[in-house]
PDB file of C-alpha atoms in Angstrom:
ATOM      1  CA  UNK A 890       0.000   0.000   0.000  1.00  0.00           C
ATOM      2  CA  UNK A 891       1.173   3.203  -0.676  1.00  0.00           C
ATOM      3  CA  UNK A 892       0.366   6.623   0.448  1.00  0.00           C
ATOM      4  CA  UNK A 893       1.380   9.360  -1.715  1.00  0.00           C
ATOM      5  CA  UNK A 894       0.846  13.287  -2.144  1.00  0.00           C
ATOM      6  CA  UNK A 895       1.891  15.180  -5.159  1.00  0.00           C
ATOM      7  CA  UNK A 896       1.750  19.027  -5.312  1.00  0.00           C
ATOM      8  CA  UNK A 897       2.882  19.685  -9.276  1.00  0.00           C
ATOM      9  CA  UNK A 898       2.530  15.761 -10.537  1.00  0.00           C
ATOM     10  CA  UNK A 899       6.557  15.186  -9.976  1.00  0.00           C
ATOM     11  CA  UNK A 900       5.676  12.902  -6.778  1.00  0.00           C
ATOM     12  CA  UNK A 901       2.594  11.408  -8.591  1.00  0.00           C
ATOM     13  CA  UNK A 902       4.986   9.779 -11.054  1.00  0.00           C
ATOM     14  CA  UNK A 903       7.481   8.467  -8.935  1.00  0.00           C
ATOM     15  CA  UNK A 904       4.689   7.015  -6.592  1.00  0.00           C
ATOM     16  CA  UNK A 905       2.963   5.938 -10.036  1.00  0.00           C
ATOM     17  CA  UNK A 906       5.987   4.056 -10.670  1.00  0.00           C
ATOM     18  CA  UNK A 907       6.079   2.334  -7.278  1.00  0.00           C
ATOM     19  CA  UNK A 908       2.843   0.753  -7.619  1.00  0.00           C
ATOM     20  CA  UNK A 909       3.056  -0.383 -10.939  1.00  0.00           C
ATOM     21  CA  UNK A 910       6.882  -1.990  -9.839  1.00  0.00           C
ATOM     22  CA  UNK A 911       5.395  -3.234  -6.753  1.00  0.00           C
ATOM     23  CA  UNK A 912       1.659  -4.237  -8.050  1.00  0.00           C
ATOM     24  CA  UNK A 913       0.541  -2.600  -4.929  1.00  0.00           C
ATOM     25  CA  UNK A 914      -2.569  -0.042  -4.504  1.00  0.00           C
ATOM     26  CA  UNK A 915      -1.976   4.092  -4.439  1.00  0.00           C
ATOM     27  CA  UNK A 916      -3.973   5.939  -2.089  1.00  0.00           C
ATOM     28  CA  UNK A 917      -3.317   9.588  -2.677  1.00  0.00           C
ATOM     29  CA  UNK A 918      -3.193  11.441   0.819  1.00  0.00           C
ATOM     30  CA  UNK A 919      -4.739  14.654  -0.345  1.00  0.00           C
ATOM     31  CA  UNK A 920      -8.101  13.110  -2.086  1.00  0.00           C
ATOM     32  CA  UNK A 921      -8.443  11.487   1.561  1.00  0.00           C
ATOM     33  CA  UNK A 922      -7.617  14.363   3.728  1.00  0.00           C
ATOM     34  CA  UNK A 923     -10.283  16.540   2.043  1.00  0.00           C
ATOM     35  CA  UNK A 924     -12.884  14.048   2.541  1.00  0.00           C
ATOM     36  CA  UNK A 925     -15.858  14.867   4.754  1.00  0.00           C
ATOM     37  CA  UNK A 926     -15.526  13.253   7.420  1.00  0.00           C
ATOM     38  CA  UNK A 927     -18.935  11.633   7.395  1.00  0.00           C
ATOM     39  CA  UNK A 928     -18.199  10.337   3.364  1.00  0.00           C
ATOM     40  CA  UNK A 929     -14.484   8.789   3.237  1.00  0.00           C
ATOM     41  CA  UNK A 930     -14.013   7.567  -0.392  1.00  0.00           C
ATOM     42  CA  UNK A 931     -11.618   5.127   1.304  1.00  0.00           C
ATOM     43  CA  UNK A 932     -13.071   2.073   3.778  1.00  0.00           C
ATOM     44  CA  UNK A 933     -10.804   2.721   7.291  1.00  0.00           C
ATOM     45  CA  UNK A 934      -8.968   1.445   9.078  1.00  0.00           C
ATOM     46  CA  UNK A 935      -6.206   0.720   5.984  1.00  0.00           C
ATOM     47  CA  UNK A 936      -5.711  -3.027   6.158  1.00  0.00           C
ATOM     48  CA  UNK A 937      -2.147  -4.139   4.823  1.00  0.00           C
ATOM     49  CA  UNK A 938      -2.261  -7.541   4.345  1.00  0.00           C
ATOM     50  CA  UNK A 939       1.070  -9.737   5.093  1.00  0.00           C
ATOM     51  CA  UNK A 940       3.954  -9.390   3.195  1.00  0.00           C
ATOM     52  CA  UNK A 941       2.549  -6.094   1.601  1.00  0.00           C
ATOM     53  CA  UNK A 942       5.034  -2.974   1.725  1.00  0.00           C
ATOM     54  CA  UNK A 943       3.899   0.374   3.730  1.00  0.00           C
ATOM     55  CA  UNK A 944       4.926   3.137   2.175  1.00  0.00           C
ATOM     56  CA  UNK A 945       5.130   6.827   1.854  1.00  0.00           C
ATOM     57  CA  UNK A 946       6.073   9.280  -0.944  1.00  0.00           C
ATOM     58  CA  UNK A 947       5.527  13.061  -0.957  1.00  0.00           C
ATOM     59  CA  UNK A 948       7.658  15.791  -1.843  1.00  0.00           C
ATOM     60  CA  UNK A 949       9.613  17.894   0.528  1.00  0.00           C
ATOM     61  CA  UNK A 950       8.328  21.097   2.020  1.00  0.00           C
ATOM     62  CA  UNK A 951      10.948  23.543   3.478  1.00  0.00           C
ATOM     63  CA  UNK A 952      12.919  20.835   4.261  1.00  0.00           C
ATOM     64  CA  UNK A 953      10.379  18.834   6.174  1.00  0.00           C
ATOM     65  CA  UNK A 954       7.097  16.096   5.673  1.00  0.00           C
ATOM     66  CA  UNK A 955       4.304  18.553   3.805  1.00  0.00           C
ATOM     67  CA  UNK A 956       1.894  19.366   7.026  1.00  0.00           C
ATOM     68  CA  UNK A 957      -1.008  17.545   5.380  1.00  0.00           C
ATOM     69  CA  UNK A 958       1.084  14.104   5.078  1.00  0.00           C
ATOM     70  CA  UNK A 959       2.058  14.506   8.775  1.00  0.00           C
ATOM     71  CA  UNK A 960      -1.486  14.875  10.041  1.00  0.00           C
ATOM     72  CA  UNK A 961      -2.735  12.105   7.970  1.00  0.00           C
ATOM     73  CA  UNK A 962      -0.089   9.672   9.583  1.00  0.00           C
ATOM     74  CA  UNK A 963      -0.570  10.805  12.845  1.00  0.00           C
ATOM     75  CA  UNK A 964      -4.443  10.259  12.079  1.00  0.00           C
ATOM     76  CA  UNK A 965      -4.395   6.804   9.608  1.00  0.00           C
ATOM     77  CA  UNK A 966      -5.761   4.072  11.040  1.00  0.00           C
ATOM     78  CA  UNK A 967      -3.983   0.844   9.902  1.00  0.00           C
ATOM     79  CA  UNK A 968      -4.221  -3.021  10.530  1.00  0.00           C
ATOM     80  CA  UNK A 969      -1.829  -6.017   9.479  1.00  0.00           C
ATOM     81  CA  UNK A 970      -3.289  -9.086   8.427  1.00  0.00           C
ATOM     82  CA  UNK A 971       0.294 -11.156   9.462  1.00  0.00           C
ATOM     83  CA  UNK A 972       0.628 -14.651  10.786  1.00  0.00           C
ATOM     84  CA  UNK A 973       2.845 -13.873  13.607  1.00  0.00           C
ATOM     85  CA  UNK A 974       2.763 -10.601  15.962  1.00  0.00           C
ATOM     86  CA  UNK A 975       6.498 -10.851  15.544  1.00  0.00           C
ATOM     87  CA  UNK A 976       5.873  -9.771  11.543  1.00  0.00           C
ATOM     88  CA  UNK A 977       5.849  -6.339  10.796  1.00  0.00           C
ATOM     89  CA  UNK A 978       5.664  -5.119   7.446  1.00  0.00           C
ATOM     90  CA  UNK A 979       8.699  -3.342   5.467  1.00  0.00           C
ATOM     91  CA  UNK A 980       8.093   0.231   5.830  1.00  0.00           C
ATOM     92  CA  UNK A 981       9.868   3.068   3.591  1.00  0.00           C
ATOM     93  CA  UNK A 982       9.443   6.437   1.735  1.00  0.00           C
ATOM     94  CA  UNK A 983      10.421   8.200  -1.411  1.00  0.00           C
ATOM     95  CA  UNK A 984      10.557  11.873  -0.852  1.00  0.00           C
ATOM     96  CA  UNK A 985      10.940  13.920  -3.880  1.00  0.00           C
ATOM     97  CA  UNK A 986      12.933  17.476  -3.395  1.00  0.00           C
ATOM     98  CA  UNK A 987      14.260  20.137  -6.191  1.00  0.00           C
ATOM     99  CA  UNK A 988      17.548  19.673  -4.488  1.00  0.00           C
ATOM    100  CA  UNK A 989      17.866  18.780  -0.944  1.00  0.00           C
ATOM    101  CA  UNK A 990      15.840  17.591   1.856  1.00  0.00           C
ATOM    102  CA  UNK A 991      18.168  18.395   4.775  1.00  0.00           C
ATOM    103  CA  UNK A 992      16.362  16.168   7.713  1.00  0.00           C
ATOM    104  CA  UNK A 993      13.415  15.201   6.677  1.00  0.00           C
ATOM    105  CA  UNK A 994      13.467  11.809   7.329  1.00  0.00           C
ATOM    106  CA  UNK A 995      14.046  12.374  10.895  1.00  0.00           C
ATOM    107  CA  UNK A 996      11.020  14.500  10.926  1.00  0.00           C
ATOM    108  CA  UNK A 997       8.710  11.743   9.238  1.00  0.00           C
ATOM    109  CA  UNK A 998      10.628   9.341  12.053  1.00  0.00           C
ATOM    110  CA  UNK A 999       9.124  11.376  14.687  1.00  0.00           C
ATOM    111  CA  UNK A1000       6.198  11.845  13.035  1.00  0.00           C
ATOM    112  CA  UNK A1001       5.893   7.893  12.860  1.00  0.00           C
ATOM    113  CA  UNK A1002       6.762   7.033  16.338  1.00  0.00           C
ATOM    114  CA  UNK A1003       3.631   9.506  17.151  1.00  0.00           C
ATOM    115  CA  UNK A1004       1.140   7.390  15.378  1.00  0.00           C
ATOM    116  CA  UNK A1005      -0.766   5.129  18.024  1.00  0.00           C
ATOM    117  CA  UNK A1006      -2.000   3.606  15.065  1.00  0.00           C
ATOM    118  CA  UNK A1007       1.674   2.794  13.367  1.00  0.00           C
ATOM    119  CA  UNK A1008       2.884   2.284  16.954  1.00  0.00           C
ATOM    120  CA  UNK A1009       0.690  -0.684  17.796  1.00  0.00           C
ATOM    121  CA  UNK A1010       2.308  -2.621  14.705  1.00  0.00           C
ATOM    122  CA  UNK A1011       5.740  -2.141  15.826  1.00  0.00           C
ATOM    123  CA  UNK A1012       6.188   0.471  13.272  1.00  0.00           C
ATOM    124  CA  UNK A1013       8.448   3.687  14.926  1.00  0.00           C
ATOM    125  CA  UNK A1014      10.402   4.355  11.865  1.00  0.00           C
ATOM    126  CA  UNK A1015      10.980   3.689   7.664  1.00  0.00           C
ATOM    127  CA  UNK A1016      12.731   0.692   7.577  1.00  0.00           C
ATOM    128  CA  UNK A1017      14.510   2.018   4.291  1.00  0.00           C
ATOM    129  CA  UNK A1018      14.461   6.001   3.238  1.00  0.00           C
ATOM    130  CA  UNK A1019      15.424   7.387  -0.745  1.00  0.00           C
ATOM    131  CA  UNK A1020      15.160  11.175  -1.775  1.00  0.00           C
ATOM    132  CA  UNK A1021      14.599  11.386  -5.691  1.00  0.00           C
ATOM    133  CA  UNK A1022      15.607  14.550  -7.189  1.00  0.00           C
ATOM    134  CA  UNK A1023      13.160  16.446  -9.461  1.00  0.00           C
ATOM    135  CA  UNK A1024      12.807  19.762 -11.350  1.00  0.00           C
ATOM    136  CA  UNK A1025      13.049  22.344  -9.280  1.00  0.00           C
ATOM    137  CA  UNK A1026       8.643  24.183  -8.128  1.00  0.00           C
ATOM    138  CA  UNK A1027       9.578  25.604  -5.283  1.00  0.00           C
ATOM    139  CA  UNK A1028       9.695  29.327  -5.732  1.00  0.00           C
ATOM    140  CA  UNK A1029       8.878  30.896  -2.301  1.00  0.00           C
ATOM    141  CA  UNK A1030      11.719  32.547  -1.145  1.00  0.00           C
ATOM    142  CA  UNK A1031      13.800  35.083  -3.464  1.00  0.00           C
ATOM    143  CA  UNK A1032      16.364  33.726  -5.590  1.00  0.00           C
ATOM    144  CA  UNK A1033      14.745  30.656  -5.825  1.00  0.00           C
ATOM    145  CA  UNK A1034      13.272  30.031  -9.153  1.00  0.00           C
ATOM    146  CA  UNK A1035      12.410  26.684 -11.329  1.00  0.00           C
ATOM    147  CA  UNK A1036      15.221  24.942 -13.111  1.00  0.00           C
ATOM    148  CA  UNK A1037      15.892  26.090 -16.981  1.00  0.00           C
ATOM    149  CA  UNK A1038      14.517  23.781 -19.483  1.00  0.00           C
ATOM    150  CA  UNK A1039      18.110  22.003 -20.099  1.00  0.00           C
ATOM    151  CA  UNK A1040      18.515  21.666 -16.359  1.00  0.00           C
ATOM    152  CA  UNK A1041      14.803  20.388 -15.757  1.00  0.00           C
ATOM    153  CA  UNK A1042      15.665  17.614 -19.011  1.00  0.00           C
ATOM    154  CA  UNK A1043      18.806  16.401 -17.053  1.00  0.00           C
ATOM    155  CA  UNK A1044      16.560  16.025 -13.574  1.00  0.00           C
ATOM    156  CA  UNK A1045      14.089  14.421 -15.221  1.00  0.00           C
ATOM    157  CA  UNK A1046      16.421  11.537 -17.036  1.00  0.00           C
ATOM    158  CA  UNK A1047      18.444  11.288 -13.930  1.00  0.00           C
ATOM    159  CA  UNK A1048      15.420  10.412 -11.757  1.00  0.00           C
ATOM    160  CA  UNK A1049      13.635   8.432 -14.171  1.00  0.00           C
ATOM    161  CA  UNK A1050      17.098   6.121 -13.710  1.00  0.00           C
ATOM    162  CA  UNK A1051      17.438   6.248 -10.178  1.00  0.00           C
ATOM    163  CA  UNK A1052      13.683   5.352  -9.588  1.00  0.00           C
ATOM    164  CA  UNK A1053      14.333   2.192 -11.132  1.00  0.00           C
ATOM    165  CA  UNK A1054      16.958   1.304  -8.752  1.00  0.00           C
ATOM    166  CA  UNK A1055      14.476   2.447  -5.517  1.00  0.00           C
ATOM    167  CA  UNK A1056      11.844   0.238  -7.550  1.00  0.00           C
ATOM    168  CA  UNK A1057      14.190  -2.911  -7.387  1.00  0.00           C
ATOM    169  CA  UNK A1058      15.403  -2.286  -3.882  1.00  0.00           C
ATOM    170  CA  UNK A1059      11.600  -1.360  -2.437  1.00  0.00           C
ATOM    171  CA  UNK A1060      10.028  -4.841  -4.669  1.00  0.00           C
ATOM    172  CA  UNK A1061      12.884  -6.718  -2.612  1.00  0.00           C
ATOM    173  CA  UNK A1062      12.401  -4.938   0.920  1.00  0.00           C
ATOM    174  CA  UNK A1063      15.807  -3.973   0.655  1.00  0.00           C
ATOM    175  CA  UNK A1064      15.766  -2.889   4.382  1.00  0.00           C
ATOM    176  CA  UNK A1065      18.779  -0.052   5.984  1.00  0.00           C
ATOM    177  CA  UNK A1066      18.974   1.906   2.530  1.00  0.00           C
ATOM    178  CA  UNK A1067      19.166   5.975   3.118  1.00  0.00           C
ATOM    179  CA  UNK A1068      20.219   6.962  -0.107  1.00  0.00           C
ATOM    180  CA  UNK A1069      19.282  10.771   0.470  1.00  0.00           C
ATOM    181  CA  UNK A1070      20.741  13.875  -0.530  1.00  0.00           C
ATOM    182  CA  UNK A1071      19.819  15.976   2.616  1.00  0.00           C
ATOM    183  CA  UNK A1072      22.652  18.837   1.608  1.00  0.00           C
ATOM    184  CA  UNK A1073      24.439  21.679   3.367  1.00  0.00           C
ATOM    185  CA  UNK A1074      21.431  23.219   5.304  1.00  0.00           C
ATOM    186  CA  UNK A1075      19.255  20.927   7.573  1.00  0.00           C
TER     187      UNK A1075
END
């Protein structure tokens, strides 16, 4: 199962990607979020059945897990069909970033180990973490622009090849993988 949120579409099609490489189901975070709470689209609590992955993908806002991912995870509700208590499932994210994410994942950690929902499966932290770099859409602070065309070309065939690694290593719960380009400026 995997929970995604996309802002411009560059997160949609690396957590498109996941599912179809994994043959597992996309939930997108945002659709559920704006749901009234009285007619979720979605049938909750989530139900991972065993041996299914848990993941997470979303791009990275000011250096941190977008404010509407973190309140969905702290408010998901989630059960694991396993055989044994002592099975949890493999748990990892994909974050997607213009350049750097600095320390996010230690902010979706947190924001894990807060989930009494996550919590009651064993599940305090991503078992594996990637950062996949995209064109630059963040344009919020001055001097910060999107990438030039030849720049945004070079991004896009760069990812497209290092998504297919994260595909391979995710299908094969490659577990202790933090390939992440968190750069100078936590």
């Amino acid at each position: 199962m995997i929970f995604y949120f996309s802002g411009t579409g560059n997160t949609k099609w690396a957590a498109s990607r996941l599912a179809a490489a994994t043959h597992e189901d996309l939930i997108n975070i945002a659709q559920y979020m704006r749901a009234d709470e009285s007619s979720h689209q979605i049938a909750e609590p989530f139900i991972l059945k065993e041996n299914e992955r848990l993941g997470f993908v979303f791009p990275v806002h000011g250096w941190r897990v977008p404010r509407l991912v973190r309140e969905f995870i702290k408010k998901m509700q989630i059960q694991y069909e396993a055989s044994s208590k002592s099975n949890r499932p493999f748990v990892y994210c994909v974050c997607t970033a213009g350049d750097s994410i600095g320390l996010t994942i230690d902010n979706l950690n947190e924001t894990i180990a807060a989930s009494p929902s996550l919590s009651s499966l064993g599940i305090e932290n991503v078992d594996s973490s990637y950062s996949l770099i995209m064109p630059e859409s963040y344009v919020g602070l001055p001097l910060m622009d999107v990438d030039p065309n030849e720049k945004e070309i070079r991004k896009k065939e760069e990812a497209a090849q290092e998504l297919a690694v994260i595909c391979e290593e995710i299908f094969n719960r490659k577990e202790q993988v933090n390939r992440l380009v968190k750069g100078p400026i936590p």
